[in-house]
Tab-separated table of C-alpha atoms in Angstrom:
chain	number	residue	atom	x	y	z
R	1	MET	CA	31.923	1.349	-63.718
R	2	THR	CA	33.002	3.845	-61.082
R	3	GLU	CA	36.113	5.789	-60.229
R	4	SER	CA	37.263	6.312	-56.669
R	5	CYS	CA	37.959	9.885	-55.637
R	6	THR	CA	41.600	9.516	-54.535
R	7	PRO	CA	43.651	12.552	-55.594
R	8	ALA	CA	47.167	12.954	-54.278
R	9	ILE	CA	49.117	16.212	-54.117
R	10	PRO	CA	52.330	17.388	-52.496
R	11	GLU	CA	52.156	19.057	-49.104
R	12	PRO	CA	51.158	22.733	-49.488
R	13	HIS	CA	53.764	25.300	-48.448
R	14	ALA	CA	53.224	27.023	-45.103
R	15	THR	CA	55.248	29.285	-42.803
R	16	ASN	CA	52.942	30.036	-39.860
R	17	PRO	CA	53.495	27.331	-37.189
R	18	THR	CA	49.796	26.814	-36.476
R	19	GLU	CA	49.022	26.687	-40.181
R	20	LEU	CA	51.851	24.222	-40.771
R	21	ASN	CA	50.623	21.918	-37.992
R	22	ASN	CA	47.128	21.938	-39.462
R	23	LEU	CA	48.444	21.121	-42.908
R	24	ARG	CA	50.619	18.308	-41.600
R	25	ALA	CA	47.664	16.900	-39.698
R	26	ALA	CA	45.667	16.897	-42.887
R	27	HIS	CA	48.416	15.062	-44.736
R	28	SER	CA	48.976	12.482	-42.025
R	29	ASP	CA	45.840	10.829	-43.374
R	30	GLU	CA	45.592	12.526	-46.738
R	31	LEU	CA	42.057	11.429	-47.544
R	32	SER	CA	39.457	10.900	-44.850
R	33	SER	CA	37.136	7.905	-44.815
R	34	ARG	CA	34.424	10.149	-46.274
R	35	THR	CA	36.420	10.740	-49.445
R	36	ARG	CA	37.960	7.276	-49.744
R	37	THR	CA	34.521	5.692	-49.798
R	38	THR	CA	33.141	8.069	-52.414
R	39	SER	CA	32.676	6.436	-55.824
R	40	ILE	CA	32.006	8.513	-58.904
R	41	PRO	CA	29.830	7.057	-61.727
R	42	ALA	CA	31.590	6.673	-65.057
R	43	ASP	CA	29.329	9.183	-66.860
R	44	SER	CA	30.181	11.972	-64.422
R	45	CYS	CA	31.248	15.290	-65.921
R	46	SER	CA	34.069	15.870	-63.412
R	47	LEU	CA	36.129	12.844	-64.445
R	48	TYR	CA	37.843	14.771	-67.250
R	49	ASP	CA	41.005	16.547	-66.106
R	50	ASP	CA	42.515	17.854	-69.354
R	51	GLU	CA	40.869	21.288	-69.308
R	52	ALA	CA	43.093	24.012	-67.888
R	53	LEU	CA	41.653	25.489	-64.684
R	54	GLY	CA	42.979	29.008	-65.156
R	55	GLY	CA	40.300	31.290	-66.579
R	56	THR	CA	37.245	29.238	-65.577
R	57	ALA	CA	35.953	31.047	-62.471
R	58	GLY	CA	32.446	32.485	-62.590
R	59	ARG	CA	32.204	36.286	-62.744
R	60	ALA	CA	31.036	38.298	-59.742
R	61	THR	CA	32.227	41.391	-57.898
R	62	ALA	CA	29.811	40.965	-54.982
R	63	TRP	CA	28.062	37.957	-53.454
R	64	LEU	CA	24.900	37.540	-51.390
R	65	ALA	CA	24.543	34.102	-49.789
R	66	LEU	CA	21.351	33.227	-47.896
R	67	GLU	CA	21.228	30.370	-45.412
R	68	HIS	CA	18.412	28.002	-46.363
R	69	VAL	CA	17.918	24.599	-44.771
R	70	GLY	CA	15.144	23.255	-47.000
R	71	GLN	CA	15.415	21.531	-50.359
R	72	TRP	CA	17.258	23.330	-53.138
R	73	GLY	CA	15.810	23.179	-56.648
R	74	ARG	CA	17.950	22.820	-59.748
R	75	ASP	CA	18.072	26.603	-59.925
R	76	VAL	CA	17.739	28.275	-56.540
R	77	LEU	CA	15.572	31.010	-58.069
R	78	ASP	CA	13.407	28.818	-60.309
R	79	GLY	CA	10.499	29.005	-57.864
R	80	SER	CA	10.784	25.491	-56.474
R	81	THR	CA	12.843	26.565	-53.452
R	82	LEU	CA	11.601	30.007	-52.419
R	83	GLY	CA	8.312	30.144	-54.328
R	84	GLU	CA	7.746	31.701	-57.729
R	85	LYS	CA	6.759	35.201	-56.572
R	86	LEU	CA	9.695	35.656	-54.199
R	87	SER	CA	12.136	34.028	-56.616
R	88	THR	CA	11.168	36.380	-59.431
R	89	ALA	CA	11.356	39.476	-57.250
R	90	LEU	CA	14.613	38.430	-55.615
R	91	GLY	CA	16.158	37.520	-58.945
R	92	GLU	CA	15.389	40.989	-60.275
R	93	ALA	CA	16.670	42.675	-57.117
R	94	VAL	CA	20.040	40.916	-57.019
R	95	SER	CA	20.496	41.366	-60.762
R	96	GLN	CA	19.917	45.106	-60.532
R	97	ALA	CA	22.279	45.281	-57.545
R	98	GLY	CA	25.010	43.370	-59.398
R	99	LEU	CA	25.049	40.549	-56.848
R	100	LYS	CA	25.729	36.853	-57.334
R	101	PHE	CA	23.060	35.072	-55.270
R	102	LEU	CA	23.645	31.718	-53.596
R	103	LEU	CA	22.019	29.526	-51.002
R	104	ILE	CA	24.203	28.195	-48.214
R	105	ARG	CA	23.940	25.787	-45.306
R	106	GLN	CA	26.297	24.275	-42.805
R	107	THR	CA	27.483	20.704	-43.153
R	108	GLY	CA	25.939	17.541	-41.725
R	109	ARG	CA	23.260	17.854	-39.061
R	110	GLU	CA	24.069	21.519	-38.580
R	111	GLY	CA	22.721	22.038	-42.093
R	112	ARG	CA	19.224	21.259	-40.807
R	113	VAL	CA	19.046	24.303	-38.524
R	114	LEU	CA	19.461	28.040	-38.985
R	115	HIS	CA	22.459	29.920	-37.605
R	116	GLY	CA	21.422	33.558	-37.716
R	117	ALA	CA	21.166	35.620	-34.528
R	118	PRO	CA	17.874	34.830	-32.705
R	119	ASP	CA	15.207	37.520	-33.114
R	120	ALA	CA	13.574	39.408	-30.233
R	121	ALA	CA	11.276	36.475	-29.552
R	122	GLY	CA	14.144	34.001	-29.555
R	123	ASN	CA	13.234	32.501	-32.933
R	124	PRO	CA	16.002	31.275	-35.254
R	125	THR	CA	16.887	33.415	-38.246
R	126	HIS	CA	18.729	32.998	-41.542
R	127	ARG	CA	22.433	33.860	-41.670
R	128	VAL	CA	23.390	35.978	-44.688
R	129	LEU	CA	26.911	36.453	-46.021
R	130	TYR	CA	27.578	39.612	-48.010
R	131	ALA	CA	30.931	39.820	-49.779
R	132	LEU	CA	32.481	42.748	-51.627
R	133	CYS	CA	35.297	41.416	-53.805
R	134	THR	CA	36.798	44.405	-55.604
R	135	PRO	CA	40.593	44.094	-55.208
R	136	GLY	CA	41.788	46.437	-52.490
R	137	GLY	CA	38.310	46.731	-51.009
R	138	GLU	CA	37.549	43.108	-50.143
R	139	LYS	CA	35.184	42.786	-47.178
R	140	LEU	CA	32.992	40.009	-45.835
R	141	TYR	CA	29.941	40.839	-43.737
R	142	SER	CA	27.393	38.733	-41.912
R	143	PHE	CA	23.863	39.647	-40.895
R	144	SER	CA	20.566	37.899	-40.200
R	145	VAL	CA	17.059	38.023	-41.656
R	146	SER	CA	13.920	36.524	-40.152
R	147	THR	CA	12.654	35.372	-43.544
R	148	PRO	CA	14.013	35.365	-47.102
R	149	GLU	CA	11.293	37.905	-47.994
R	150	GLN	CA	13.047	40.427	-45.755
R	151	LEU	CA	15.845	40.686	-48.325
R	152	LEU	CA	13.444	42.535	-50.651
R	153	LYS	CA	13.079	45.330	-48.110
R	154	LEU	CA	16.809	45.958	-47.933
R	155	PRO	CA	18.875	48.400	-50.080
R	156	LEU	CA	20.754	45.646	-51.882
R	157	ASP	CA	22.088	48.071	-54.479
R	158	ASN	CA	23.841	50.297	-51.934
R	159	PRO	CA	26.575	48.601	-49.889
R	160	GLN	CA	26.867	51.239	-47.184
R	161	GLU	CA	23.120	51.551	-46.690
R	162	LEU	CA	22.759	47.773	-46.636
R	163	ILE	CA	25.449	47.426	-43.991
R	164	GLN	CA	23.857	50.135	-41.854
R	165	ALA	CA	20.298	48.862	-42.287
R	166	THR	CA	21.202	45.318	-41.251
R	167	GLY	CA	23.821	46.078	-38.617
R	168	ALA	CA	26.072	43.752	-40.580
R	169	GLU	CA	29.150	42.475	-38.781
R	170	LEU	CA	32.485	42.773	-40.563
R	171	MET	CA	34.105	39.333	-40.444
R	172	ASP	CA	37.775	39.155	-39.475
R	173	SER	CA	38.407	35.860	-41.281
R	174	PRO	CA	37.361	34.525	-44.685
R	175	ALA	CA	34.757	31.933	-45.512
R	176	ILE	CA	35.056	29.044	-47.943
R	177	LEU	CA	31.945	27.982	-49.825
R	178	VAL	CA	31.982	24.460	-51.282
R	179	CYS	CA	29.386	23.582	-53.886
R	180	ALA	CA	27.193	20.669	-52.804
R	181	HIS	CA	24.202	21.319	-55.065
R	182	SER	CA	23.063	17.818	-55.969
R	183	LYS	CA	19.950	18.921	-57.863
R	184	ARG	CA	22.157	20.887	-60.264
R	185	ASP	CA	24.819	18.209	-60.667
R	186	ARG	CA	25.567	15.074	-58.661
R	187	CYS	CA	29.350	15.583	-58.871
R	188	CYS	CA	29.070	18.619	-56.620
R	189	ALA	CA	27.291	16.583	-53.958
R	190	LEU	CA	29.389	13.430	-54.257
R	191	ARG	CA	32.691	15.248	-54.345
R	192	GLY	CA	31.906	18.515	-52.602
R	193	ARG	CA	30.220	17.343	-49.411
R	194	PRO	CA	33.171	15.253	-48.156
R	195	ILE	CA	35.471	18.238	-48.673
R	196	ALA	CA	33.143	20.586	-46.793
R	197	ALA	CA	32.713	18.096	-43.954
R	198	HIS	CA	36.469	17.634	-43.624
R	199	LEU	CA	37.064	21.390	-43.482
R	200	THR	CA	34.316	21.801	-40.885
R	201	ASP	CA	36.162	19.373	-38.611
R	202	ILE	CA	39.274	21.587	-38.697
R	203	LEU	CA	38.371	25.224	-39.328
R	204	PRO	CA	36.608	27.742	-37.058
R	205	ALA	CA	32.827	27.857	-36.736
R	206	ASN	CA	31.033	29.541	-39.645
R	207	ALA	CA	34.155	29.421	-41.825
R	208	VAL	CA	32.806	26.591	-44.008
R	209	TRP	CA	29.496	26.432	-45.846
R	210	GLU	CA	27.973	24.183	-48.434
R	211	CYS	CA	26.592	26.306	-51.252
R	212	SER	CA	24.412	26.131	-54.333
R	213	HIS	CA	25.669	26.126	-57.926
R	214	THR	CA	28.526	28.533	-58.601
R	215	GLY	CA	29.437	27.446	-62.136
R	216	GLY	CA	31.911	24.809	-63.253
R	217	HIS	CA	30.610	21.564	-61.775
R	218	ARG	CA	32.844	19.804	-64.305
R	219	PHE	CA	35.680	20.837	-61.963
R	220	ALA	CA	34.064	19.388	-58.825
R	221	PRO	CA	34.878	19.605	-56.013
R	222	VAL	CA	34.763	23.400	-56.358
R	223	GLY	CA	35.119	26.101	-53.737
R	224	ILE	CA	35.037	29.887	-53.471
R	225	MET	CA	36.978	31.982	-51.001
R	226	LEU	CA	35.131	35.060	-49.816
R	227	PRO	CA	35.694	37.962	-49.819
R	228	THR	CA	38.495	37.690	-52.399
R	229	GLY	CA	36.449	35.689	-54.901
R	230	TYR	CA	39.329	33.302	-55.588
R	231	THR	CA	37.749	30.162	-57.013
R	232	TYR	CA	39.127	26.617	-56.914
R	233	GLY	CA	38.452	23.338	-58.682
R	234	ARG	CA	39.414	19.668	-58.452
R	235	LEU	CA	39.943	20.146	-54.726
R	236	SER	CA	41.264	17.477	-52.417
R	237	GLU	CA	41.043	17.734	-48.651
R	238	PRO	CA	44.648	19.004	-48.309
R	239	SER	CA	44.371	21.488	-51.180
R	240	ALA	CA	41.048	22.846	-49.873
R	241	LEU	CA	42.593	23.342	-46.444
R	242	ALA	CA	45.616	25.031	-47.996
R	243	ALA	CA	43.358	27.346	-50.018
R	244	TYR	CA	41.679	28.547	-46.841
R	245	LEU	CA	44.698	28.773	-44.562
R	246	SER	CA	46.975	30.440	-47.093
R	247	LEU	CA	44.538	33.295	-47.682
R	248	ALA	CA	43.390	33.496	-44.062
R	249	SER	CA	46.847	33.670	-42.508
R	250	ARG	CA	49.084	35.067	-45.261
R	251	ALA	CA	46.731	36.745	-47.773
R	252	ILE	CA	48.379	34.619	-50.473
R	253	PRO	CA	46.213	32.469	-52.751
R	254	SER	CA	47.218	28.816	-52.880
R	255	LEU	CA	47.868	27.801	-56.479
R	256	HIS	CA	46.751	24.161	-56.402
R	257	GLY	CA	43.383	24.076	-58.163
R	258	LEU	CA	43.218	27.853	-58.648
R	259	ARG	CA	40.732	28.774	-61.387
R	260	GLY	CA	40.931	32.530	-61.031
R	261	ARG	CA	39.406	35.497	-59.284
R	262	SER	CA	35.718	36.204	-59.796
R	263	THR	CA	36.283	39.916	-60.373
R	264	ASP	CA	38.328	39.284	-63.534
R	265	THR	CA	37.536	38.242	-67.084
R	266	PRO	CA	38.461	34.671	-68.084
R	267	VAL	CA	41.601	35.859	-69.881
R	268	GLU	CA	42.638	38.004	-66.909
R	269	GLN	CA	42.083	35.047	-64.591
R	270	ALA	CA	44.220	32.794	-66.773
R	271	ALA	CA	46.947	35.444	-66.926
R	272	GLU	CA	47.100	35.862	-63.152
R	273	VAL	CA	47.295	32.113	-62.614
R	274	ALA	CA	50.032	31.777	-65.254
R	275	VAL	CA	52.141	34.564	-63.757
R	276	ARG	CA	51.722	33.228	-60.218
R	277	LEU	CA	52.815	29.768	-61.347
R	278	GLU	CA	55.839	31.237	-63.110
R	279	LEU	CA	56.837	33.187	-60.005
R	280	GLU	CA	56.323	30.123	-57.817
R	281	LYS	CA	58.982	28.311	-59.864
R	282	LYS	CA	61.405	30.975	-58.659
R	283	GLY	CA	60.290	30.661	-55.052
R	284	GLU	CA	58.260	33.878	-55.088
R	285	GLU	CA	54.750	34.226	-53.687
R	286	VAL	CA	52.504	37.253	-54.173
R	287	THR	CA	49.656	38.478	-51.982
R	288	SER	CA	46.095	38.567	-53.274
R	289	GLY	CA	46.383	42.253	-54.139
R	290	GLY	CA	49.897	42.046	-55.525
R	291	LEU	CA	48.996	41.347	-59.147
R	292	VAL	CA	46.522	43.087	-61.433
R	293	SER	CA	45.725	41.701	-64.885
R	294	ARG	CA	44.136	43.594	-67.757
R	295	GLU	CA	42.813	41.852	-70.839
R	296	THR	CA	44.027	43.529	-73.983
R	297	SER	CA	44.150	43.080	-77.729
R	298	ALA	CA	46.780	40.922	-79.359
R	299	VAL	CA	48.039	44.001	-81.211
R	300	GLU	CA	48.630	45.953	-77.991
R	301	ALA	CA	50.296	42.984	-76.340
R	302	LEU	CA	52.608	42.383	-79.309
R	303	ASN	CA	53.497	46.082	-79.400
R	304	ALA	CA	54.311	45.921	-75.688
R	305	LEU	CA	56.769	43.117	-76.417
R	306	ARG	CA	58.364	44.988	-79.283
R	307	GLY	CA	58.574	48.134	-77.161
R	308	ALA	CA	60.545	46.146	-74.588
R	309	GLY	CA	62.906	44.871	-77.277
R	310	ILE	CA	61.473	41.355	-77.252
R	311	LYS	CA	60.810	39.580	-80.533
R	312	PRO	CA	57.267	38.153	-80.472
R	313	PRO	CA	57.154	34.353	-80.566
R	314	ALA	CA	56.295	32.985	-83.985
R	315	GLU	CA	53.142	31.291	-82.731
R	316	THR	CA	51.711	34.642	-81.588
R	317	ILE	CA	52.042	36.453	-84.900
R	318	GLU	CA	48.942	36.673	-87.099
R	319	HIS	CA	47.111	34.246	-84.829
R	320	PRO	CA	43.376	34.616	-85.584
R	321	THR	CA	42.111	33.580	-82.134
R	322	LEU	CA	44.885	34.966	-79.951
R	323	GLU	CA	43.944	36.183	-76.454
R	324	ALA	CA	46.259	38.420	-74.457
R	325	ALA	CA	46.650	40.180	-71.117
R	326	LEU	CA	49.056	42.479	-69.306
R	327	THR	CA	49.713	41.597	-65.660
R	328	SER	CA	51.315	44.164	-63.366
R	329	HIS	CA	52.987	43.653	-59.985
R	330	THR	CA	52.798	46.333	-57.302
R	331	ASP	CA	56.608	46.614	-57.525
R	332	GLY	CA	56.363	47.752	-61.149
R	333	ARG	CA	57.108	44.530	-63.002
R	334	THR	CA	54.827	43.621	-65.914
R	335	TRP	CA	54.215	40.417	-67.847
R	336	VAL	CA	52.564	39.758	-71.187
R	337	THR	CA	50.652	36.517	-71.644
R	338	PHE	CA	49.175	35.006	-74.794
R	339	PHE	CA	46.553	32.265	-74.944
R	340	GLU	CA	44.621	30.309	-77.517
R	341	GLN	CA	41.515	28.196	-77.177
R	342	VAL	CA	42.093	24.596	-78.188
R	343	ALA	CA	39.425	22.001	-78.826
R	344	LEU	CA	39.135	19.032	-76.482
R	345	GLU	CA	37.457	15.676	-76.781
R	346	PRO	CA	33.677	16.155	-76.529
R	347	ARG	CA	32.376	15.446	-73.034
R	348	PRO	CA	29.222	15.989	-70.974
R	349	ASN	CA	28.770	19.470	-69.508
R	350	SER	CA	26.705	17.917	-66.720
R	351	CYS	CA	26.481	14.451	-65.242
R	352	GLY	CA	24.418	12.022	-67.278
R	353	LYS	CA	24.259	14.313	-70.328
R	354	GLY	CA	25.533	13.478	-73.813
R	355	PRO	CA	28.858	14.705	-75.219
R	356	ALA	CA	29.187	18.396	-76.064
R	357	GLU	CA	31.921	20.566	-77.528
R	358	ALA	CA	34.698	21.495	-75.126
R	359	PHE	CA	37.793	23.672	-75.208
R	360	SER	CA	40.698	24.647	-73.004
R	361	ARG	CA	42.620	27.907	-72.718
R	362	LYS	CA	46.252	27.098	-73.571
R	363	LEU	CA	49.148	29.344	-72.578
R	364	LEU	CA	51.200	30.120	-75.688
R	365	ALA	CA	53.748	32.531	-74.280
R	366	LEU	CA	54.604	34.499	-71.137
R	367	HIS	CA	57.194	37.269	-71.079
R	368	GLN	CA	58.288	39.790	-68.504
R	369	ILE	CA	58.745	43.227	-70.066
């Protein structure tokens, strides 16, 4: 038994004429032949769609993505891809530097060759993307290394020194990384590669990369926007295009498939998504830096409601597993959100695996104070 990958969504909102034309072109044939012919086995982990996406993005404040055209092991630093010695040393280096490490490659045949700047002898080199995601200081850089081993000689723990040492180029447009890591989970390859290929046909060169495991293959196809760290799941071709164009041209995160921002905790991610969805109902959109969420205790959140003269909802009082956050807008408005974790039907965490416990983060209440 298989399920065809045929999602359908409404046309994303756009204001820029070029952006709008691109979006309309995407919707004129909503799913390309690549996606329409993709069949997903019945034991695939991404077939479940009842888990809320908000609050599921992997955590990272900075990313280091190395172009690698060879085979990727199940874990890119398990020794099978880069060798045990280099993998161990690189794993320690990126961990100490607080970096999330990924492998990347371009789509299709371009994924078989390197795209870094040629060295002095004219030899191809590895492209490296370096993203700083702290809100207000988001920057995406690109530089090249002759070999992966060269990364160990760089000051990975010092952004300014790293930028200077590599002559890194500050990118003037974002990049979208789509997970296509088949060794980690087949859903990412089956569902992610068609999305990446479609985007490559439309977006500028070097804007789209296939990447290794980012977390959350149960939400495949998944994508990450750098340098903001906004993470998406259950992408379709139109929603993936909207995710890129909305941030690239308007600095506003598209809400379809939004899982959260990698710089935030799961509760903060869920709160931002909830507030953005609430504002969208009123026709209001907010830029990527326009909202800041802070996870807090249920007691503080309830006191904030009472201080604003709002009676706490009954379901939030004396709730043993209540999660809460305060979300502030740059214009001074603040919202309180409450969540609870609810159990879901057991399902595989990875394709082909047996059932495991699962939960979803449910929004209990949202109030502006």
